[in-house]
């Protein structure tokens, strides 16, 4: 290794000639490849890139177009007729085109080396001259740009919007550049910072790389950095700090090619040149086009999006930008739908005349005649969209349809329901993307009550005849049974009366004639009736049965005592609380909601102990208990092995008062707690699990 004095107390280390020859060959090959790319880029004269794309307002998609000449000048005056967006290779029209002014995501990376420490006759180093030049920077968009500063072996400032803070960080560091070895590590770090999400959409990404001459090994890696910057849309400006003789070296050309390939600018600084105004680098990058189009994507996945720009002299197409679309159909449920509807006569029969009762059928006096229903529509993908249609189905038949807002309200006619029955409701919606979904089948019990009085007056003449005939037939059968049983003895007409003749009534009689006598009527003695219809029967029990079960000699049938049953709600009070089984998979629908009408509900798989029986091996015989409290239920675990969970958190020992929308898990079975009129909804909190956590 030779050491050559160049004047001004500066020395250059010279490598052996064989190493220089090998490095020269490598660099010439690199320049040949990069030169081809540079030539092709220069022939385009225009660079176009989709810098950002926003799908939060689907089906409308907003995108930003970066359109510049190769010298960095922004191309203005573009119209919608000159632009065409291709979504998944399908051409679509552009709308809402406007030219905007936004900030720049600007990263400055300073990698130090001995060349920074060289001083002039006044004792001022090249690094100090650079700092002075940067401090004279006059910002035109204060607090709008995103600023970052990286210095090797020095401070870091990441994503600041304060130019004063950026300048203060730069001026506060006094490095010893003579002990530093330049590399590409800091440049890669700058690209990482530049690829962070911008503070505002559409911001251009610009990197300023200030570096001394790089070694041969480090310079070879510039090509991969250039390719990465092109893919990410990052513009790299390069400032080379070195002695004038380095201007003609291959390493300098490589750095210049890096700037050219990424549409940046190259500046050589030996200590005497004027430092460029950074506003000349950043101001053209603050202009951008904003536009939108209506997406036709209706499924989840990554799809390419590009823009074709047709100008008077040339045309250019942006590289494809893969955009992830997460689109799911809406989810909807009935909101506070009744589980039971009672239809009764609106006017008591006592207030209606017989003529009115006969003229107006009782079915027409039933109330209510309609039932208002409301649905709640949610978008699981987080992208709220307009609805195009909604429909209500009653027992599978469409009852009502909305093609105009409001889409979440229905009027259900009850006039055709004149008999007590269970009705199945289902709602269906279609959003602006054409995605359709429906609720789970919701059962409603409709109870029809007859008029309280004067029922006969509401019946037809035909029905009266049938009823009279039925009553007559029943009376005839009853009379026949009584006659056969001896309870009624019919009188036989025409039976002769036998009387004792009085002697005084016969003044004469022949001798020897016997006087007929009247049989003496004795008092009738009631006979014991032996018919099985009217007599009680003793049922003796076999001795074996009495002995086995410890029964008495006579089997008695006492009055059944009142069983301890869970209290039921009054008929006029609708149920307010439900448990909705969660679907077992993403393709399956939720189960039918379970009405909570008792004050205490025991969850388990033992039919003899639980009131809500769940046939699941992961549950205990008695797994959990729900007790009514303050218009809701308090959930407690019953000492189960699998545990009871609320919103993915174990239920504490004292239990948890349930809120509308809470997610319950007993074993591997999940439910959603639903209140018809919720006061508030608790947002589920999910705590990430770590391998070191103890359950």
Coordinates of C-alpha atoms in Angstrom, one line a residue, residues 358 456-470:
X358 CA -123.2 -10.2 13.0
X456 CA -122.0 -16.9 19.8
X457 CA -123.0 -13.6 18.3
X458 CA -119.8 -13.6 16.3
X459 CA -120.5 -17.1 14.9
X460 CA -122.3 -17.7 11.6
X461 CA -125.8 -19.3 11.3
X462 CA -124.3 -22.5 10.0
X463 CA -122.0 -22.8 13.0
X464 CA -125.0 -22.2 15.3
X465 CA -126.9 -25.0 13.7
X466 CA -123.9 -27.4 14.1
X467 CA -123.4 -26.4 17.8
X468 CA -127.2 -26.9 18.6
X469 CA -127.1 -30.3 16.9
X470 CA -124.0 -31.3 18.9

